[in-house]
mmCIF file of C-alpha atoms and ligand atoms in Angstrom:
data_model
loop_
_atom_site.group_PDB
_atom_site.id
_atom_site.type_symbol
_atom_site.label_atom_id
_atom_site.label_comp_id
_atom_site.label_asym_id
_atom_site.label_seq_id
_atom_site.Cartn_x
_atom_site.Cartn_y
_atom_site.Cartn_z
ATOM 1 C CA UNK A 735 -0.008 -0.095 -0.047
ATOM 2 C CA UNK A 736 1.553 3.215 -1.327
ATOM 3 C CA UNK A 737 1.061 6.592 0.636
ATOM 4 C CA UNK A 738 0.356 8.546 -2.517
ATOM 5 C CA UNK A 739 -0.040 8.047 -6.195
ATOM 6 C CA UNK A 740 0.062 11.119 -8.411
ATOM 7 C CA UNK A 741 -1.818 10.925 -11.851
ATOM 8 C CA UNK A 742 -0.696 13.510 -14.411
ATOM 9 C CA UNK A 743 2.770 15.042 -15.435
ATOM 10 C CA UNK A 744 2.194 18.704 -15.873
ATOM 11 C CA UNK A 745 3.283 21.528 -13.653
ATOM 12 C CA UNK A 746 0.584 20.369 -11.004
ATOM 13 C CA UNK A 747 1.600 16.742 -10.984
ATOM 14 C CA UNK A 748 5.333 17.335 -10.815
ATOM 15 C CA UNK A 749 5.031 20.050 -8.070
ATOM 16 C CA UNK A 750 2.929 17.503 -5.996
ATOM 17 C CA UNK A 751 5.551 14.942 -6.609
ATOM 18 C CA UNK A 752 8.358 17.168 -5.451
ATOM 19 C CA UNK A 753 6.600 18.222 -2.223
ATOM 20 C CA UNK A 754 5.469 14.530 -1.610
ATOM 21 C CA UNK A 755 8.832 13.087 -2.291
ATOM 22 C CA UNK A 756 10.545 15.715 0.038
ATOM 23 C CA UNK A 757 8.055 14.682 2.770
ATOM 24 C CA UNK A 758 9.175 11.051 2.447
ATOM 25 C CA UNK A 759 5.784 9.882 1.051
ATOM 26 C CA UNK A 760 7.641 8.012 -1.907
ATOM 27 C CA UNK A 761 5.154 9.175 -4.483
ATOM 28 C CA UNK A 762 4.484 7.229 -7.634
ATOM 29 C CA UNK A 763 3.740 9.339 -10.705
ATOM 30 C CA UNK A 764 1.785 7.995 -13.733
ATOM 31 C CA UNK A 765 3.048 10.490 -16.258
ATOM 32 C CA UNK A 766 0.705 9.065 -18.995
ATOM 33 C CA UNK A 767 1.637 8.133 -22.562
ATOM 34 C CA UNK A 768 2.003 11.816 -23.600
ATOM 35 C CA UNK A 769 4.012 13.139 -20.664
ATOM 36 C CA UNK A 770 4.418 16.756 -19.683
ATOM 37 C CA UNK A 771 0.990 18.124 -20.246
ATOM 38 C CA UNK A 772 0.166 21.364 -22.230
ATOM 39 C CA UNK A 773 3.526 23.030 -21.803
ATOM 40 C CA UNK A 774 5.025 20.307 -24.128
ATOM 41 C CA UNK A 775 3.138 22.034 -27.033
ATOM 42 C CA UNK A 776 4.144 25.546 -25.949
ATOM 43 C CA UNK A 777 7.159 27.526 -27.112
ATOM 44 C CA UNK A 778 8.653 30.145 -24.911
ATOM 45 C CA UNK A 779 7.128 30.403 -21.377
ATOM 46 C CA UNK A 780 7.950 33.990 -20.403
ATOM 47 C CA UNK A 781 5.759 34.283 -17.354
ATOM 48 C CA UNK A 782 7.082 31.424 -15.095
ATOM 49 C CA UNK A 783 8.846 33.144 -12.218
ATOM 50 C CA UNK A 784 12.603 32.147 -12.033
ATOM 51 C CA UNK A 785 13.417 32.370 -15.637
ATOM 52 C CA UNK A 786 14.052 35.876 -16.555
ATOM 53 C CA UNK A 787 15.140 35.126 -20.202
ATOM 54 C CA UNK A 788 12.051 32.684 -20.689
ATOM 55 C CA UNK A 789 12.297 29.101 -20.965
ATOM 56 C CA UNK A 790 10.947 26.629 -23.657
ATOM 57 C CA UNK A 791 7.888 24.738 -22.304
ATOM 58 C CA UNK A 792 9.257 21.114 -22.784
ATOM 59 C CA UNK A 793 12.583 22.293 -21.117
ATOM 60 C CA UNK A 794 10.647 23.510 -18.025
ATOM 61 C CA UNK A 795 8.748 20.196 -17.912
ATOM 62 C CA UNK A 796 11.973 18.342 -18.184
ATOM 63 C CA UNK A 797 13.522 20.345 -15.191
ATOM 64 C CA UNK A 798 10.398 19.752 -13.034
ATOM 65 C CA UNK A 799 10.566 16.039 -13.704
ATOM 66 C CA UNK A 800 14.373 15.934 -12.747
ATOM 67 C CA UNK A 801 13.699 17.679 -9.516
ATOM 68 C CA UNK A 802 10.881 15.257 -8.620
ATOM 69 C CA UNK A 803 13.272 12.377 -9.513
ATOM 70 C CA UNK A 804 15.978 13.903 -7.368
ATOM 71 C CA UNK A 805 13.886 13.263 -4.214
ATOM 72 C CA UNK A 806 13.238 9.727 -5.296
ATOM 73 C CA UNK A 807 9.785 9.935 -7.119
ATOM 74 C CA UNK A 808 9.098 6.676 -8.994
ATOM 75 C CA UNK A 809 7.638 7.456 -12.520
ATOM 76 C CA UNK A 810 5.754 5.126 -14.857
ATOM 77 C CA UNK A 811 5.122 6.291 -18.428
ATOM 78 C CA UNK A 812 1.738 4.627 -18.599
ATOM 79 C CA UNK A 813 -1.840 5.762 -18.826
ATOM 80 C CA UNK A 814 -4.061 4.875 -15.970
ATOM 81 C CA UNK A 815 -7.253 2.896 -16.934
ATOM 82 C CA UNK A 816 -9.270 2.923 -13.781
ATOM 83 C CA UNK A 817 -9.290 4.246 -10.189
ATOM 84 C CA UNK A 818 -11.404 2.341 -7.620
ATOM 85 C CA UNK A 819 -12.448 3.282 -4.101
ATOM 86 C CA UNK A 820 -12.270 0.471 -1.512
ATOM 87 C CA UNK A 821 -14.581 0.021 1.320
ATOM 88 C CA UNK A 822 -11.808 1.208 3.863
ATOM 89 C CA UNK A 823 -11.340 4.500 1.915
ATOM 90 C CA UNK A 824 -8.241 3.594 0.172
ATOM 91 C CA UNK A 825 -7.868 3.527 -3.528
ATOM 92 C CA UNK A 826 -6.689 1.054 -6.283
ATOM 93 C CA UNK A 827 -5.235 2.405 -9.527
ATOM 94 C CA UNK A 828 -5.006 0.100 -12.607
ATOM 95 C CA UNK A 829 -2.567 0.906 -15.309
ATOM 96 C CA UNK A 830 -1.571 -1.635 -18.188
ATOM 97 C CA UNK A 831 -3.625 -4.292 -16.265
ATOM 98 C CA UNK A 832 -1.462 -3.998 -13.038
ATOM 99 C CA UNK A 833 -3.035 -2.714 -9.779
ATOM 100 C CA UNK A 834 -1.490 -0.200 -7.383
ATOM 101 C CA UNK A 835 -3.094 0.291 -4.045
ATOM 102 C CA UNK A 836 -2.753 3.669 -2.336
ATOM 103 C CA UNK A 837 -3.980 5.589 0.614
ATOM 104 C CA UNK A 838 -4.244 8.892 -1.275
ATOM 105 C CA UNK A 839 -4.480 9.885 -4.823
ATOM 106 C CA UNK A 840 -3.589 13.275 -6.402
ATOM 107 C CA UNK A 841 -5.293 13.867 -9.698
ATOM 108 C CA UNK A 842 -3.270 16.366 -12.000
ATOM 109 C CA UNK A 843 -4.603 15.088 -15.562
ATOM 110 C CA UNK A 844 -5.217 18.561 -16.700
ATOM 111 C CA UNK A 845 -7.417 19.490 -19.867
ATOM 112 C CA UNK A 846 -7.450 18.613 -23.453
ATOM 113 C CA UNK A 847 -7.627 20.955 -26.403
ATOM 114 C CA UNK A 848 -11.166 21.470 -27.473
ATOM 115 C CA UNK A 849 -12.138 20.611 -31.166
ATOM 116 C CA UNK A 850 -14.456 22.487 -33.481
ATOM 117 C CA UNK A 851 -16.807 19.536 -33.610
ATOM 118 C CA UNK A 852 -16.981 19.154 -37.469
ATOM 119 C CA UNK A 853 -17.016 15.671 -39.075
ATOM 120 C CA UNK A 854 -14.502 17.103 -41.882
ATOM 121 C CA UNK A 855 -12.397 18.202 -38.911
ATOM 122 C CA UNK A 856 -12.118 14.583 -37.602
ATOM 123 C CA UNK A 857 -11.594 13.210 -41.002
ATOM 124 C CA UNK A 858 -8.749 15.598 -41.876
ATOM 125 C CA UNK A 859 -6.960 15.576 -38.551
ATOM 126 C CA UNK A 860 -3.190 15.350 -38.983
ATOM 127 C CA UNK A 861 -3.959 16.022 -42.752
ATOM 128 C CA UNK A 862 -4.014 19.683 -42.489
ATOM 129 C CA UNK A 863 -6.059 20.087 -39.360
ATOM 130 C CA UNK A 864 -4.295 20.375 -35.889
ATOM 131 C CA UNK A 865 -4.779 21.673 -32.407
ATOM 132 C CA UNK A 866 -1.057 22.192 -32.011
ATOM 133 C CA UNK A 867 0.922 24.854 -33.940
ATOM 134 C CA UNK A 868 4.175 23.978 -32.234
ATOM 135 C CA UNK A 869 3.822 20.476 -33.114
ATOM 136 C CA UNK A 870 2.737 20.765 -36.718
ATOM 137 C CA UNK A 871 3.568 24.385 -37.788
ATOM 138 C CA UNK A 872 6.737 23.211 -39.481
ATOM 139 C CA UNK A 873 4.607 21.376 -42.152
ATOM 140 C CA UNK A 874 3.051 24.641 -43.313
ATOM 141 C CA UNK A 875 6.121 26.274 -44.723
ATOM 142 C CA UNK A 876 5.080 29.054 -47.101
ATOM 143 C CA UNK A 877 1.438 27.983 -46.836
ATOM 144 C CA UNK A 878 -1.676 29.940 -45.857
ATOM 145 C CA UNK A 879 -3.366 28.697 -42.645
ATOM 146 C CA UNK A 880 -6.327 29.594 -40.379
ATOM 147 C CA UNK A 881 -6.130 29.801 -36.585
ATOM 148 C CA UNK A 882 -9.698 29.662 -34.844
ATOM 149 C CA UNK A 883 -9.943 31.343 -31.501
ATOM 150 C CA UNK A 884 -9.609 34.784 -29.821
ATOM 151 C CA UNK A 885 -7.737 33.892 -26.527
ATOM 152 C CA UNK A 886 -3.997 33.847 -25.717
ATOM 153 C CA UNK A 887 -3.432 30.565 -27.245
ATOM 154 C CA UNK A 888 -4.821 31.758 -30.609
ATOM 155 C CA UNK A 889 -2.492 34.627 -30.583
ATOM 156 C CA UNK A 890 0.489 32.774 -29.438
ATOM 157 C CA UNK A 891 -0.005 29.986 -32.044
ATOM 158 C CA UNK A 892 -0.759 32.657 -34.898
ATOM 159 C CA UNK A 893 2.377 34.483 -34.182
ATOM 160 C CA UNK A 894 4.385 31.096 -33.976
ATOM 161 C CA UNK A 895 2.751 29.988 -37.174
ATOM 162 C CA UNK A 896 4.226 33.091 -38.981
ATOM 163 C CA UNK A 897 7.559 31.585 -38.675
ATOM 164 C CA UNK A 898 6.595 29.091 -41.464
ATOM 165 C CA UNK A 899 3.425 30.119 -43.023
ATOM 166 C CA UNK A 900 3.233 32.887 -45.642
ATOM 167 C CA UNK A 901 -0.097 34.120 -44.220
ATOM 168 C CA UNK A 902 -2.111 33.306 -41.047
ATOM 169 C CA UNK A 903 -5.750 34.212 -40.724
ATOM 170 C CA UNK A 904 -7.128 34.401 -37.272
ATOM 171 C CA UNK A 905 -10.868 33.663 -37.494
ATOM 172 C CA UNK A 906 -12.771 34.722 -34.454
ATOM 173 C CA UNK A 907 -16.604 34.463 -33.702
ATOM 174 C CA UNK A 908 -16.851 37.873 -32.079
ATOM 175 C CA UNK A 909 -15.461 41.376 -32.867
ATOM 176 C CA UNK A 910 -12.888 41.451 -29.766
ATOM 177 C CA UNK A 911 -10.207 39.228 -28.484
ATOM 178 C CA UNK A 912 -10.229 37.940 -24.821
ATOM 179 C CA UNK A 913 -6.394 37.617 -25.064
ATOM 180 C CA UNK A 914 -4.102 39.769 -22.980
ATOM 181 C CA UNK A 915 -3.394 43.320 -24.190
ATOM 182 C CA UNK A 916 0.294 42.415 -24.841
ATOM 183 C CA UNK A 917 -0.462 39.172 -26.835
ATOM 184 C CA UNK A 918 -3.065 41.269 -28.772
ATOM 185 C CA UNK A 919 -0.384 43.979 -29.579
ATOM 186 C CA UNK A 920 2.056 41.409 -30.943
ATOM 187 C CA UNK A 921 -0.553 40.009 -33.165
ATOM 188 C CA UNK A 922 -1.844 43.377 -34.569
ATOM 189 C CA UNK A 923 1.900 44.250 -35.263
ATOM 190 C CA UNK A 924 2.547 41.158 -37.261
ATOM 191 C CA UNK A 925 2.254 41.855 -41.021
ATOM 192 C CA UNK A 926 1.637 38.283 -41.681
ATOM 193 C CA UNK A 927 -1.504 38.011 -39.663
ATOM 194 C CA UNK A 928 -4.904 39.054 -40.812
ATOM 195 C CA UNK A 929 -7.954 38.906 -38.577
ATOM 196 C CA UNK A 930 -11.465 37.736 -39.760
ATOM 197 C CA UNK A 931 -13.884 38.977 -37.126
ATOM 198 C CA UNK A 932 -17.373 37.678 -36.496
ATOM 199 C CA UNK A 933 -16.820 34.579 -38.418
ATOM 200 C CA UNK A 934 -16.678 30.735 -37.776
ATOM 201 C CA UNK A 935 -15.501 27.835 -39.665
ATOM 202 C CA UNK A 936 -18.500 25.868 -40.815
ATOM 203 C CA UNK A 937 -16.823 23.265 -42.991
ATOM 204 C CA UNK A 938 -13.470 22.139 -43.995
ATOM 205 C CA UNK A 939 -12.847 20.986 -47.453
ATOM 206 C CA UNK A 940 -10.496 18.257 -48.769
ATOM 207 C CA UNK A 941 -11.893 15.046 -47.156
ATOM 208 C CA UNK A 942 -12.074 13.755 -50.765
ATOM 209 C CA UNK A 943 -8.447 14.379 -51.442
ATOM 210 C CA UNK A 944 -7.153 13.526 -48.198
ATOM 211 C CA UNK A 945 -5.787 17.069 -47.319
ATOM 212 C CA UNK A 946 -7.150 20.446 -46.372
ATOM 213 C CA UNK A 947 -7.872 22.481 -49.374
ATOM 214 C CA UNK A 948 -10.165 25.247 -48.060
ATOM 215 C CA UNK A 949 -12.946 26.223 -45.709
ATOM 216 C CA UNK A 950 -16.552 27.536 -45.734
ATOM 217 C CA UNK A 951 -16.654 30.533 -43.362
ATOM 218 C CA UNK A 952 -19.937 31.824 -42.027
ATOM 219 C CA UNK A 953 -20.710 35.151 -40.542
ATOM 220 C CA UNK A 954 -22.113 35.164 -37.012
ATOM 221 C CA UNK A 955 -23.638 38.511 -37.801
ATOM 222 C CA UNK A 956 -25.772 37.759 -40.798
ATOM 223 C CA UNK A 957 -25.138 33.938 -41.436
ATOM 224 C CA UNK A 958 -23.851 34.618 -44.817
ATOM 225 C CA UNK A 959 -21.173 32.168 -46.041
ATOM 226 C CA UNK A 960 -18.161 32.171 -48.348
ATOM 227 C CA UNK A 961 -15.480 29.759 -49.327
ATOM 228 C CA UNK A 962 -11.862 30.278 -48.877
ATOM 229 C CA UNK A 963 -8.781 28.337 -50.034
ATOM 230 C CA UNK A 964 -6.535 27.436 -47.248
ATOM 231 C CA UNK A 965 -3.874 24.776 -46.636
ATOM 232 C CA UNK A 966 -4.177 24.299 -42.797
ATOM 233 C CA UNK A 967 -6.845 24.900 -39.920
ATOM 234 C CA UNK A 968 -5.656 25.180 -36.309
ATOM 235 C CA UNK A 969 -8.266 25.334 -33.563
ATOM 236 C CA UNK A 970 -7.118 27.146 -30.427
ATOM 237 C CA UNK A 971 -10.504 27.442 -28.803
ATOM 238 C CA UNK A 972 -9.909 26.392 -25.202
ATOM 239 C CA UNK A 973 -9.744 23.220 -23.396
ATOM 240 C CA UNK A 974 -12.026 20.259 -21.665
ATOM 241 C CA UNK A 975 -10.825 19.167 -18.170
ATOM 242 C CA UNK A 976 -9.950 15.367 -18.156
ATOM 243 C CA UNK A 977 -12.163 14.124 -15.547
ATOM 244 C CA UNK A 978 -13.155 10.735 -17.065
ATOM 245 C CA UNK A 979 -11.254 8.655 -14.310
ATOM 246 C CA UNK A 980 -12.829 10.349 -11.345
ATOM 247 C CA UNK A 981 -16.300 11.139 -12.534
ATOM 248 C CA UNK A 982 -17.778 8.818 -9.911
ATOM 249 C CA UNK A 983 -15.985 10.490 -6.987
ATOM 250 C CA UNK A 984 -16.314 14.217 -7.664
ATOM 251 C CA UNK A 985 -18.772 16.860 -8.263
ATOM 252 C CA UNK A 986 -18.284 19.003 -11.470
ATOM 253 C CA UNK A 987 -19.302 22.587 -12.081
ATOM 254 C CA UNK A 988 -21.297 23.772 -15.202
ATOM 255 C CA UNK A 989 -18.151 23.842 -17.417
ATOM 256 C CA UNK A 990 -17.076 20.404 -16.338
ATOM 257 C CA UNK A 991 -14.306 21.300 -13.949
ATOM 258 C CA UNK A 992 -14.123 19.485 -10.490
ATOM 259 C CA UNK A 993 -15.445 21.289 -7.594
ATOM 260 C CA UNK A 994 -13.034 21.500 -4.629
ATOM 261 C CA UNK A 995 -13.449 22.787 -1.135
ATOM 262 C CA UNK A 996 -12.492 26.554 -1.147
ATOM 263 C CA UNK A 997 -8.845 27.169 -0.629
ATOM 264 C CA UNK A 998 -7.944 23.340 -0.717
ATOM 265 C CA UNK A 999 -7.539 20.597 -3.183
ATOM 266 C CA UNK A 1000 -10.156 18.356 -1.483
ATOM 267 C CA UNK A 1001 -13.176 17.094 -3.443
ATOM 268 C CA UNK A 1002 -16.189 15.108 -2.082
ATOM 269 C CA UNK A 1003 -14.042 11.933 -1.697
ATOM 270 C CA UNK A 1004 -11.735 11.983 1.256
ATOM 271 C CA UNK A 1005 -8.195 11.012 0.177
ATOM 272 C CA UNK A 1006 -8.470 12.094 -3.457
ATOM 273 C CA UNK A 1007 -6.898 15.491 -4.095
ATOM 274 C CA UNK A 1008 -7.559 17.506 -7.206
ATOM 275 C CA UNK A 1009 -5.152 20.051 -8.667
ATOM 276 C CA UNK A 1010 -4.177 21.905 -11.823
ATOM 277 C CA UNK A 1011 -6.440 22.640 -14.770
ATOM 278 C CA UNK A 1012 -8.885 19.886 -13.611
ATOM 279 C CA UNK A 1013 -10.184 22.254 -11.006
ATOM 280 C CA UNK A 1014 -9.303 25.722 -12.397
ATOM 281 C CA UNK A 1015 -11.396 27.099 -15.289
ATOM 282 C CA UNK A 1016 -10.377 30.569 -14.357
ATOM 283 C CA UNK A 1017 -6.580 31.063 -14.184
ATOM 284 C CA UNK A 1018 -5.252 28.005 -16.015
ATOM 285 C CA UNK A 1019 -1.661 29.037 -15.860
ATOM 286 C CA UNK A 1020 1.457 26.916 -15.277
ATOM 287 C CA UNK A 1021 2.257 28.736 -12.305
ATOM 288 C CA UNK A 1022 -1.187 28.355 -10.616
ATOM 289 C CA UNK A 1023 -1.313 24.789 -11.583
ATOM 290 C CA UNK A 1024 2.066 24.321 -9.906
ATOM 291 C CA UNK A 1025 0.706 26.096 -6.809
ATOM 292 C CA UNK A 1026 -2.213 23.725 -6.552
ATOM 293 C CA UNK A 1027 0.181 20.829 -6.972
ATOM 294 C CA UNK A 1028 1.865 21.751 -3.888
ATOM 295 C CA UNK A 1029 -1.323 22.183 -2.045
ATOM 296 C CA UNK A 1030 -2.413 18.844 -3.048
ATOM 297 C CA UNK A 1031 0.672 17.041 -1.669
ATOM 298 C CA UNK A 1032 0.292 19.056 1.484
ATOM 299 C CA UNK A 1033 -3.368 18.175 1.783
ATOM 300 C CA UNK A 1034 -2.521 14.551 1.187
ATOM 301 C CA UNK A 1035 0.332 14.592 3.862
ATOM 302 C CA UNK A 1036 -2.225 15.925 6.365
ATOM 303 C CA UNK A 1037 -4.725 13.234 5.497
ATOM 304 C CA UNK A 1038 -1.912 10.466 6.036
ATOM 305 C CA UNK A 1039 -1.131 11.643 9.557
ATOM 306 C CA UNK A 1040 -4.647 11.851 10.650
HETATM 307 P P1 NAP B 2186 -9.562 30.677 -23.875
HETATM 308 O O1 NAP B 2186 -9.048 31.870 -23.178
HETATM 309 O O2 NAP B 2186 -10.696 29.937 -23.337
HETATM 310 O O3 NAP B 2186 -10.079 31.248 -25.381
HETATM 311 C C1 NAP B 2186 -10.657 30.367 -26.162
HETATM 312 C C2 NAP B 2186 -11.207 31.200 -27.471
HETATM 313 O O4 NAP B 2186 -11.719 30.289 -28.369
HETATM 314 C C3 NAP B 2186 -12.135 32.400 -27.114
HETATM 315 O O5 NAP B 2186 -11.643 33.536 -27.824
HETATM 316 C C4 NAP B 2186 -13.453 31.703 -27.485
HETATM 317 O O6 NAP B 2186 -14.356 32.706 -27.958
HETATM 318 C C5 NAP B 2186 -12.938 30.762 -28.615
HETATM 319 N N1 NAP B 2186 -13.878 29.646 -28.851
HETATM 320 C C6 NAP B 2186 -14.344 28.831 -27.797
HETATM 321 N N2 NAP B 2186 -15.165 27.883 -28.309
HETATM 322 C C7 NAP B 2186 -15.226 28.186 -29.742
HETATM 323 C C8 NAP B 2186 -15.881 27.473 -30.775
HETATM 324 N N3 NAP B 2186 -16.613 26.394 -30.558
HETATM 325 N N4 NAP B 2186 -15.733 28.059 -32.003
HETATM 326 C C9 NAP B 2186 -15.101 29.257 -32.196
HETATM 327 N N5 NAP B 2186 -14.518 29.964 -31.149
HETATM 328 C C10 NAP B 2186 -14.553 29.408 -29.911
HETATM 329 O O7 NAP B 2186 -8.496 29.613 -24.189
HETATM 330 P P2 NAP B 2186 -6.850 29.760 -24.502
HETATM 331 O O8 NAP B 2186 -6.626 30.782 -25.399
HETATM 332 O O9 NAP B 2186 -6.526 28.441 -24.763
HETATM 333 O O10 NAP B 2186 -6.449 30.099 -23.014
HETATM 334 C C11 NAP B 2186 -6.673 29.361 -21.892
HETATM 335 C C12 NAP B 2186 -5.852 30.071 -20.679
HETATM 336 O O11 NAP B 2186 -4.397 29.771 -20.860
HETATM 337 C C13 NAP B 2186 -6.106 31.432 -20.500
HETATM 338 O O12 NAP B 2186 -6.101 31.831 -19.127
HETATM 339 C C14 NAP B 2186 -4.807 32.070 -21.243
HETATM 340 O O13 NAP B 2186 -4.582 33.402 -20.623
HETATM 341 C C15 NAP B 2186 -3.831 31.119 -20.783
HETATM 342 N N6 NAP B 2186 -2.731 31.183 -21.812
HETATM 343 C C16 NAP B 2186 -1.622 32.103 -21.513
HETATM 344 C C17 NAP B 2186 -0.653 32.182 -22.406
HETATM 345 C C18 NAP B 2186 0.516 33.083 -21.991
HETATM 346 O O14 NAP B 2186 0.465 33.925 -21.270
HETATM 347 N N7 NAP B 2186 1.659 33.095 -22.875
HETATM 348 C C19 NAP B 2186 -0.704 31.432 -23.547
HETATM 349 C C20 NAP B 2186 -1.612 30.511 -23.781
HETATM 350 C C21 NAP B 2186 -2.853 30.548 -22.933
HETATM 351 P P3 NAP B 2186 -14.970 33.854 -27.077
HETATM 352 O O15 NAP B 2186 -13.874 34.813 -26.718
HETATM 353 O O16 NAP B 2186 -15.891 34.427 -28.020
HETATM 354 O O17 NAP B 2186 -15.410 33.208 -25.859
#
């Protein structure tokens, strides 16, 4: 029976592991089969304190993992299939058919990029449709692409894509961005970016030829539509929290995020602690996720000494 199992390997998961390992709780981290979380698909992180020159997302995650390992964290690069609650209040975590009993579980599985929800998007995924500019931008050298969204991610990805693409259109459903002023400024100053306001992507063309050839755009003002030739479509329209494993043990808010007791990482199941983007629809920053990972480890430690 382990003291603590941590599921997820973004800033929340690794911070929980660092604190738990230093408290001699001998944590086991399931980092999943796509380790590192959302920062793995980010370029420069300029707002994580301690890195005055900025740091690349994957490098930051690598450092956090190393720090957790330094204090004896055990790591499995596996995806957890199931979590069961036992009658005595302990947990059994299953991954790759193996079972792992634990007194406490910290959930740090984060959130996944939201899709536009078009059949053509699904059919052309990886064939010109992507949700990750940093992963796939390179394939669009001298091509024209669309980014859908009006948040910081859309701005960041649009700017990043101009390194490769000849033209980047930001398609946004309203007439104002929700992105921070600094990100908006950077976007408006970029000559390669053009904004198409009050518009959504209604259809992606190219399913018949196996690659994106264009889109049908629809005005959100008057419902008029028009076709546009394009080589790639990137969605940057927010995220959905990954609550699948713990649905039976927690309450969710109206956006699908886990409800925690105010000022803690406790949910309605004692011994289960929720941190990072799973419980934060508001801030969703690497630093706030890391902070809540620390809280989860401290909450778990307190539970163990009860
Ligand atoms: P977000 O802030 O939730 O923005 C999502 C955008 O997508 C919004 O503009 C939204 O439009 C649009 N949208 C949502 N669903 C849509 C749909 N079905 N069709 C068309 N458009 C849709 O998400 P995010 O940009 O990923 O940012 C998430 C968090 O991470 C934020 O807190 C952000 O500040 C942070 N972040 C920070 C940085 C940085 O500081 N370097 C970089 C990236 C992200 P509406 O505006 O109309 O709702």
